């Protein structure tokens, strides 16, 4: 199987494609494939040329930390839960998320996610729920990985812009559900950084690894 | 205003930072990645506490006794008492900051049974308790970030502590984006870097927890404790990419372990240990599975889909996603795997090391779990230790008189060394040595060890160290992977030496050549380092329990 990876040596250098051959098991995930390519004495391209190991972010390897978000065959996904047997065609293309600045290879800087949440003061402070709690939804919202897949796929999100995307709505919902006193402030932030610019494409829900029902959070006007 | 540097932003680091900020201190929170990537999000089963409304007869004394007994009486009673006494307040505080606990119809948090405990006292959030707590603590830290009391920096790796004459002045850190070393100074430095996973390659935990900080501090003269006590979690599932944890919650909810012989299921834990056999401590169950005559399975299917969906959705998902197994219909094939490190940096009850101003919290410190940790006590200890360190720093009479210590020449020297190394080429790939180390450690410090195996491991690690010391820079991996190698190997050697010195079996340290528990070893193992020589001793005076 041929694997094409978009690589980049540093933040300010030009990206380039490199091809590799993979002959391991197809039950493997893309994360397993990257490990397989990296964990040999040498790493060589499909042409047999020695090259640098492929840098990618990885922590849990089981879909609960969000580190390995990347674009696989054109679709934003977590590498550790995208399986080779489920991919169509004889070639896989892997590239870094495009909405964030590349640090090296498949590693991108997603710190704008946390920065936006900090700028809008999204924190619970004291737990003061409303009488009728949406416990199951809150549980799901608290599982958000901050992986950035929802922003990558969103037609309206641009890094550095004032539209903060689905990840922001998720935390708006969680904070307002857990502390009713915060609701007024959060509504303001929601209007300013989400409502007016969301075109309801809802592609964010298709790619969310935690299957968070963002749509049901959009009723918080 | 006192200044504190916290290295690591998992639950222990977050709890410490938030408490410091609450007490009006200025925190610099450093980590390579945001808290969402920390191993803490992988903790699944729950957190222990005794609160009103629990099982009849349960009390804090029972929690203390269960913890001490589970750890084979190797942890200090005062420390464990502090841990268990604080648990109720910690639970209430976690609720107050918005943790989404699983609750009953009346809205009260629910409890489940966990291994080695006399009463049901493990509070939980489905099977993603760690993640739910991390989410709440991130928000709590964000509150103080917005008030300017916590400053977070990502892409930062610990390089070494700034130590002089037994006093810590801060840390030298490596900024991965700038590819540069720099020094940061403060009144206190708190290490919260998690377990020593990379010694064993892939474990149930995060591969970002590699033990480097612990190894490097050891090389700088900080003593380590109980390194031979490595917890093998009894129930993990083999997948193509790693062994994944099957939460103890499955057994807490009634899951039964068995193997098959002649088509008949043998519920070996129940046969040997009675009706609560599946809830024995992890060290005991791992050994029994290791010694079982055939593959072992964990069955929870009888609970039914509705209850499984409600209580164990994450376990169901992992099995389905990575192995195509429907736990509502079939048993889970399980094997033990390295999961937790009871040993780590030797700290006193206030979590300060022997170096003034240097603290360690969470899994990288050794304190509460003795020879074997109880499920549900690690999340508790992460929060309690973070708070304890923060309180101790706050209670210090005054800000440290920061003598005009100048670390600029030390920084320049290290930077020059790193740059020289980065400019060179090596025939030895760093990752290859790390892989070989993992194989060695799994062989030598498995569930059951002996002198010959440990000695063979020491020979291997000595060889890797000799290669690492001659190695030039491996440009095909990150700078961090290069400079962290010697610290990791040194830590591995310290662990092997500790295991060799303890000539008995206790908790997770099981020696086939010394199968009995020996009262002469009823104290902590301390290993120290001085200019290349290692010394192992036993803390018979209980110096670290003060």
XYZ file of C-alpha atoms in Angstrom, chain B:
546
model
C 3.808 37.736 45.583
C 5.176 34.201 45.632
C 5.942 32.647 42.295
C 5.477 28.952 41.556
C 6.442 26.955 38.466
C 4.381 23.834 37.781
C 5.679 21.347 35.199
C 2.892 19.178 33.789
C -0.782 20.062 33.360
C -2.649 16.842 34.107
C -4.903 16.609 37.139
C -2.111 16.941 39.746
C -0.550 19.938 37.991
C -3.928 21.600 37.473
C -5.016 20.998 41.082
C -1.733 22.425 42.353
C -1.879 25.456 40.034
C -5.496 26.300 40.880
C -4.837 26.005 44.624
C -1.714 28.175 44.392
C -3.657 30.795 42.437
C -6.551 30.661 44.888
C -4.073 31.441 47.631
C -2.863 34.463 45.711
C 0.339 33.064 44.277
C 1.546 33.590 40.733
C 1.753 30.354 38.727
C 3.648 29.550 35.553
C 2.140 26.306 34.233
C 4.383 24.600 31.682
C 3.652 21.585 29.518
C 4.371 20.325 26.018
C 0.648 20.034 25.216
C -2.702 21.258 26.577
C -4.330 19.425 29.502
C -6.724 17.623 27.164
C -3.744 15.515 25.988
C -2.643 14.513 29.495
C -2.815 10.929 30.699
C -5.322 12.020 33.345
C -8.087 11.974 30.704
C -7.569 8.223 30.381
C -8.385 7.459 34.035
C -11.743 5.828 33.783
C -13.153 4.015 36.789
C -13.625 6.510 39.581
C -12.404 8.319 42.677
C -12.675 7.061 46.249
C -14.184 8.975 49.142
C -16.244 8.350 52.236
C -19.253 10.659 52.275
C -22.546 10.570 54.164
C -25.108 8.216 52.637
C -22.597 5.490 51.841
C -22.722 1.819 52.721
C -23.533 1.115 56.373
C -20.393 0.777 58.437
C -18.115 2.620 56.042
C -15.942 5.342 57.475
C -12.669 7.141 56.791
C -10.794 4.659 59.000
C -11.906 1.828 56.687
C -10.654 3.757 53.659
C -7.297 4.291 55.412
C -7.009 0.631 56.372
C -8.007 -0.578 52.878
C -5.382 1.705 51.319
C -2.638 0.594 53.712
C -3.515 -3.087 53.404
C -3.816 -2.887 49.605
C -0.317 -1.357 49.539
C 1.002 -4.105 51.818
C 1.668 -1.600 54.624
C 4.498 0.137 52.827
C 3.031 3.642 52.726
C 3.181 6.050 55.646
C 0.072 6.024 57.807
C 0.104 9.769 58.346
C 0.175 10.495 54.632
C -2.565 7.968 53.877
C -4.681 9.349 56.730
C -4.355 12.843 55.248
C -5.322 11.504 51.825
C -8.433 9.702 53.009
C -9.520 12.472 55.366
C -9.384 15.009 52.542
C -11.324 12.811 50.103
C -14.825 13.968 51.132
C -13.912 17.628 50.715
C -12.223 16.922 47.379
C -15.374 15.239 46.085
C -17.492 18.174 47.171
C -15.075 20.612 45.567
C -15.087 18.649 42.310
C -18.867 18.885 42.279
C -18.712 22.574 43.074
C -16.464 23.326 40.102
C -18.841 21.474 37.802
C -17.570 17.895 37.348
C -20.321 15.873 35.664
C -20.601 12.914 38.066
C -22.988 10.045 37.385
C -25.984 10.763 39.597
C -29.082 8.949 40.801
C -32.683 10.046 40.249
C -32.408 12.478 43.162
C -29.271 14.058 41.670
C -26.845 12.575 44.212
C -23.532 11.167 42.913
C -23.527 7.371 42.657
C -20.944 4.906 44.027
C -19.591 1.672 42.605
C -17.553 -1.149 44.128
C -13.831 -1.290 43.387
C -11.066 -3.786 44.048
C -9.537 -4.264 47.493
C -12.126 -2.132 49.264
C -14.278 -3.184 52.179
C -17.125 -0.865 51.119
C -18.565 0.639 47.986
C -17.040 4.141 47.931
C -15.903 4.851 44.388
C -17.663 7.848 42.852
C -17.598 7.978 39.082
C -18.539 9.682 35.834
C -19.601 6.815 33.539
C -16.285 5.263 32.573
C -14.558 8.579 31.829
C -14.056 9.948 35.332
C -10.589 11.356 34.626
C -11.745 13.202 31.520
C -14.704 14.751 33.305
C -12.485 15.938 36.166
C -9.889 17.323 33.741
C -12.600 19.316 31.952
C -13.757 20.843 35.252
C -10.208 21.599 36.408
C -9.290 23.207 33.070
C -12.214 25.582 33.579
C -11.122 26.251 37.158
C -7.583 27.020 35.988
C -9.000 29.194 33.204
C -10.742 31.302 35.825
C -7.364 32.120 37.347
C -5.779 32.540 33.906
C -8.316 35.246 33.164
C -7.401 36.927 36.460
C -3.727 36.866 35.537
C -2.750 34.467 38.310
C -1.974 31.480 36.105
C 0.122 31.829 32.978
C 0.175 28.768 30.749
C 2.934 28.009 28.293
C 2.639 25.133 25.830
C 5.428 23.455 23.803
C 7.688 23.457 26.868
C 9.665 20.472 28.126
C 11.431 20.215 31.459
C 15.193 20.039 30.925
C 16.684 20.207 34.440
C 16.151 21.858 37.815
C 18.167 24.879 38.864
C 19.751 23.555 42.042
C 22.420 24.980 44.262
C 23.478 23.649 47.653
C 20.248 21.778 48.230
C 17.982 24.635 47.193
C 15.861 24.764 44.026
C 15.592 28.100 42.233
C 13.501 27.064 39.245
C 13.974 25.112 36.054
C 15.758 25.059 32.765
C 13.208 24.341 30.068
C 13.345 23.493 26.377
C 10.989 25.436 24.126
C 10.123 23.067 21.300
C 9.046 25.835 18.937
C 12.076 28.053 19.486
C 14.324 25.002 19.834
C 16.064 26.742 22.683
C 16.775 26.295 26.345
C 15.859 28.987 28.830
C 15.755 29.401 32.584
C 12.696 30.287 34.657
C 13.041 31.062 38.358
C 10.521 30.977 41.198
C 10.039 30.412 44.927
C 9.019 26.824 44.259
C 9.185 24.284 41.447
C 6.487 21.584 41.313
C 7.037 18.492 39.167
C 3.778 16.896 37.960
C 4.963 14.894 34.967
C 3.150 11.592 35.546
C 4.402 8.021 35.356
C 7.425 6.367 33.815
C 5.631 4.672 30.910
C 8.351 4.851 28.268
C 10.535 2.488 30.291
C 8.117 -0.205 29.174
C 7.255 1.079 25.678
C 3.528 1.153 25.139
C 1.499 0.884 28.340
C -2.175 1.520 29.033
C -1.274 5.174 29.608
C -0.054 8.107 27.550
C 3.180 7.862 25.609
C 3.915 11.435 26.633
C 4.629 10.225 30.168
C 8.194 9.008 29.805
C 9.821 9.440 33.208
C 12.526 11.759 31.880
C 11.994 14.482 34.497
C 12.257 11.899 37.280
C 15.413 10.420 35.745
C 17.025 13.796 35.238
C 16.245 14.970 38.789
C 17.703 11.691 40.042
C 20.910 12.476 38.160
C 20.877 15.875 39.854
C 20.844 14.254 43.291
C 17.134 13.885 44.075
C 16.378 10.547 45.782
C 13.802 8.156 44.306
C 11.619 5.705 46.174
C 9.958 2.290 45.656
C 10.746 2.102 41.923
C 10.338 -1.699 41.861
C 6.611 -1.416 42.516
C 5.078 -1.316 39.058
C 1.375 -1.964 38.756
C 0.236 -4.388 36.094
C -3.458 -3.758 35.534
C -5.088 -7.182 35.322
C -7.564 -6.375 32.586
C -6.421 -4.828 29.341
C -7.377 -5.806 25.809
C -4.799 -6.456 23.086
C -5.335 -4.323 19.989
C -3.198 -3.774 16.904
C -1.746 -0.578 18.378
C -1.463 -1.202 22.124
C -3.015 -2.897 25.123
C -6.002 -0.793 26.147
C -7.407 -0.562 29.637
C -10.611 -2.386 30.483
C -11.687 -0.385 33.509
C -11.908 -1.984 36.935
C -15.440 -0.583 36.814
C -16.382 -3.687 34.780
C -15.542 -5.897 37.764
C -17.028 -3.290 40.095
C -20.315 -3.703 38.239
C -20.146 -7.491 38.652
C -17.808 -8.608 35.838
C -16.468 -12.174 36.229
C -13.045 -13.489 35.218
C -12.745 -16.999 33.833
C -10.718 -19.335 31.656
C -12.031 -22.341 29.790
C -11.110 -25.952 30.233
C -12.810 -28.723 28.249
C -15.505 -26.297 27.193
C -16.292 -25.412 30.814
C -15.805 -21.976 32.313
C -13.575 -21.873 35.389
C -14.236 -18.751 37.475
C -10.814 -19.036 39.022
C -10.846 -15.875 41.134
C -14.150 -16.832 42.756
C -13.019 -20.430 43.264
C -9.838 -19.349 45.016
C -10.905 -16.198 46.849
C -14.673 -16.532 47.308
C -17.597 -14.461 45.996
C -15.572 -11.204 46.029
C -12.671 -12.829 44.169
C -13.055 -10.636 41.084
C -12.548 -7.606 43.299
C -9.257 -8.629 44.835
C -6.452 -6.084 44.507
C -4.776 -5.626 41.126
C -1.453 -7.244 42.114
C -3.226 -10.436 43.157
C -5.461 -10.678 40.078
C -2.632 -9.914 37.637
C -0.586 -12.738 39.138
C -3.498 -15.165 38.938
C -4.150 -14.280 35.289
C -0.430 -14.631 34.537
C -0.456 -18.110 36.075
C -3.758 -19.222 34.516
C -3.476 -22.287 32.250
C -5.108 -20.595 29.256
C -6.487 -17.325 27.877
C -8.555 -15.377 30.410
C -11.826 -13.597 29.703
C -13.903 -11.018 31.538
C -17.655 -11.399 31.210
C -20.103 -8.549 31.815
C -22.697 -9.506 29.162
C -25.206 -10.641 31.822
C -25.600 -7.019 32.931
C -27.600 -6.341 29.770
C -27.326 -3.672 27.107
C -29.277 -1.000 28.974
C -27.097 -1.080 32.095
C -23.901 -1.391 30.048
C -24.872 1.618 27.938
C -25.568 3.586 31.058
C -22.581 2.575 33.212
C -19.822 1.407 30.878
C -20.349 3.074 27.491
C -16.643 3.808 26.984
C -15.640 0.189 27.650
C -18.229 -1.024 25.171
C -16.953 1.429 22.584
C -13.262 0.517 22.936
C -13.994 -3.199 22.551
C -16.242 -2.640 19.547
C -13.996 -0.139 17.828
C -10.639 -1.837 18.261
C -11.592 -5.515 18.382
C -15.099 -5.799 16.972
C -16.281 -7.332 20.268
C -19.796 -6.634 21.547
C -19.477 -6.819 25.331
C -23.252 -7.078 25.648
C -23.050 -10.471 23.951
C -19.573 -11.908 24.446
C -16.771 -11.938 27.021
C -13.696 -9.703 26.723
C -10.301 -11.417 26.267
C -7.998 -9.792 28.843
C -4.280 -9.719 29.664
C -2.364 -7.769 32.333
C -0.309 -4.744 31.245
C 1.886 -2.076 32.851
C -0.485 0.599 34.118
C 0.831 2.634 37.064
C 4.036 3.391 38.964
C 3.746 3.337 42.743
C 7.367 4.493 42.913
C 8.838 7.832 41.934
C 10.378 10.912 43.468
C 10.885 10.566 47.240
C 8.927 13.324 48.961
C 8.043 14.217 52.528
C 4.436 14.485 53.695
C 4.191 18.063 52.374
C 5.384 16.771 48.953
C 8.688 18.597 49.144
C 11.772 16.638 48.133
C 15.081 16.766 49.979
C 15.810 19.875 47.923
C 14.315 23.011 49.434
C 11.651 24.451 47.159
C 11.441 21.387 44.891
C 8.106 19.542 45.086
C 6.665 16.525 43.270
C 2.963 15.626 42.974
C 0.772 13.056 41.240
C 2.111 9.821 39.792
C 5.708 11.042 39.480
C 5.915 11.228 43.304
C 5.863 8.174 45.545
C 3.717 8.505 48.612
C 0.310 6.894 49.161
C 0.156 3.596 47.338
C 2.910 1.515 48.914
C 3.471 -1.789 47.130
C 0.172 -1.727 45.237
C -2.350 1.004 44.457
C -6.088 0.613 44.906
C -8.285 1.571 41.974
C -9.927 4.938 42.612
C -7.039 6.204 44.739
C -4.900 7.680 41.935
C -7.290 10.471 40.938
C -7.742 11.193 44.620
C -3.982 11.257 45.258
C -3.357 13.450 42.197
C -5.672 16.155 43.544
C -4.700 15.756 47.190
C -0.965 15.874 46.453
C -1.333 18.934 44.224
C -3.226 20.751 46.955
C -0.871 19.615 49.696
C 2.142 20.986 47.839
C 0.324 24.266 47.125
C -0.595 24.643 50.803
C 2.965 23.908 51.889
C 4.340 26.520 49.489
C 1.786 29.055 50.711
C 2.594 28.298 54.347
C 6.294 28.932 53.942
C 6.847 31.935 56.180
C 7.933 34.322 53.474
C 9.000 34.543 49.914
C 12.348 32.955 49.410
C 15.086 35.513 49.681
C 16.153 35.136 46.096
C 19.846 35.466 46.372
C 21.140 36.803 43.158
C 21.799 33.358 41.835
C 23.070 33.605 38.320
C 22.401 30.638 36.061
C 23.417 32.301 32.816
C 26.711 30.456 32.430
C 24.989 27.121 33.174
C 22.386 27.957 30.540
C 24.994 28.954 27.977
C 26.916 25.738 28.638
C 23.850 23.524 28.233
C 22.697 25.407 25.133
C 26.129 25.020 23.528
C 26.141 21.311 24.382
C 22.685 20.849 22.893
C 23.543 22.761 19.727
C 26.755 20.817 19.270
C 24.829 17.605 19.688
C 22.131 18.768 17.250
C 24.787 19.470 14.628
C 26.239 15.963 14.774
C 25.002 12.766 13.128
C 24.578 9.387 14.723
C 24.484 5.821 13.451
C 22.376 4.851 16.524
C 18.711 5.807 16.218
C 17.295 7.010 19.522
C 13.968 5.260 18.980
C 15.736 1.944 18.461
C 17.363 2.218 21.876
C 14.046 3.142 23.472
C 12.444 0.062 21.881
C 15.234 -2.169 23.141
C 14.885 -0.688 26.617
C 11.161 -1.489 26.636
C 11.866 -5.107 25.710
C 14.476 -5.389 28.435
C 12.251 -3.902 31.124
C 9.255 -6.048 30.208
C 11.461 -9.118 30.426
C 13.275 -8.187 33.636
C 10.517 -6.454 35.597
C 7.518 -8.534 34.594
C 4.741 -9.662 36.902
C 7.070 -12.294 38.387
C 10.819 -11.527 38.586
C 14.015 -13.150 39.793
C 17.620 -12.214 40.417
C 18.934 -13.677 37.161
C 16.388 -11.821 35.038
C 16.975 -8.529 36.834
C 20.759 -8.902 36.504
C 20.415 -9.600 32.785
C 18.313 -6.438 32.505
C 21.000 -4.443 34.285
C 23.609 -5.668 31.811
C 21.393 -4.601 28.917
C 20.730 -1.151 30.369
C 24.433 -0.631 31.109
C 25.097 -1.335 27.445
C 22.380 1.101 26.307
C 23.802 3.727 28.658
C 27.267 3.252 27.206
C 25.812 3.703 23.711
C 23.719 6.693 24.781
C 26.759 8.368 26.237
C 28.581 7.959 22.949
C 25.586 8.742 20.778
C 25.555 11.771 18.572
C 22.398 13.586 17.658
C 19.699 11.604 15.892
C 18.269 14.309 13.644
C 15.443 12.088 12.495
C 13.563 12.572 15.761
C 12.814 15.625 17.893
C 15.434 17.309 20.068
C 13.468 16.225 23.128
C 13.731 12.554 22.201
C 17.463 13.016 21.948
C 18.232 14.792 25.171
C 15.768 12.742 27.226
C 17.387 9.389 26.455
C 20.088 9.306 29.144
C 17.680 10.373 31.891
C 15.231 7.615 30.915
C 17.950 4.955 30.813
C 19.353 6.087 34.163
C 15.889 5.834 35.700
C 15.508 2.322 34.266
C 18.769 1.269 35.880
C 17.653 2.717 39.219
C 14.400 0.710 38.990
C 16.260 -2.516 38.251
C 18.682 -1.933 41.131
C 15.774 -1.304 43.491
C 14.059 -4.527 42.367
C 17.280 -6.463 42.832
C 17.803 -5.144 46.351
C 14.334 -6.042 47.618
C 14.738 -9.756 48.290
C 11.121 -10.514 49.143
C 7.690 -10.541 47.507
C 5.328 -7.737 48.440
C 2.405 -6.302 46.490
C 3.344 -5.753 42.868
C 6.950 -6.847 43.455
C 6.829 -10.631 43.164
C 10.150 -12.501 43.224
C 10.057 -16.219 42.390
C 13.367 -16.589 44.248
C 11.996 -14.857 47.372
C 8.278 -15.709 47.300
C 7.399 -14.621 50.853
C 6.814 -11.209 52.382
C 9.698 -10.445 54.774
C 9.246 -8.093 57.750
C 12.836 -6.888 57.311
C 11.709 -5.146 54.138
C 8.625 -3.459 55.583
C 9.974 -0.046 54.597
C 10.547 2.014 51.467
C 13.398 1.444 49.031
C 15.433 4.582 48.443
C 17.825 4.897 45.525
C 20.220 7.784 45.101
C 22.822 8.836 42.559
C 26.087 10.626 42.873
C 28.329 11.224 39.897
C 27.539 7.914 38.208
C 27.304 5.701 41.282
C 23.978 4.357 42.491
C 23.152 3.585 46.128
C 20.124 1.571 47.210
C 19.032 1.688 50.842
C 15.943 0.926 52.885
C 14.225 3.682 54.827
C 13.993 1.836 58.134
C 13.838 5.131 60.026
C 10.882 6.261 57.873
C 12.643 9.502 57.050
C 10.159 10.286 54.257
C 7.112 9.987 56.454
C 7.562 13.325 58.113
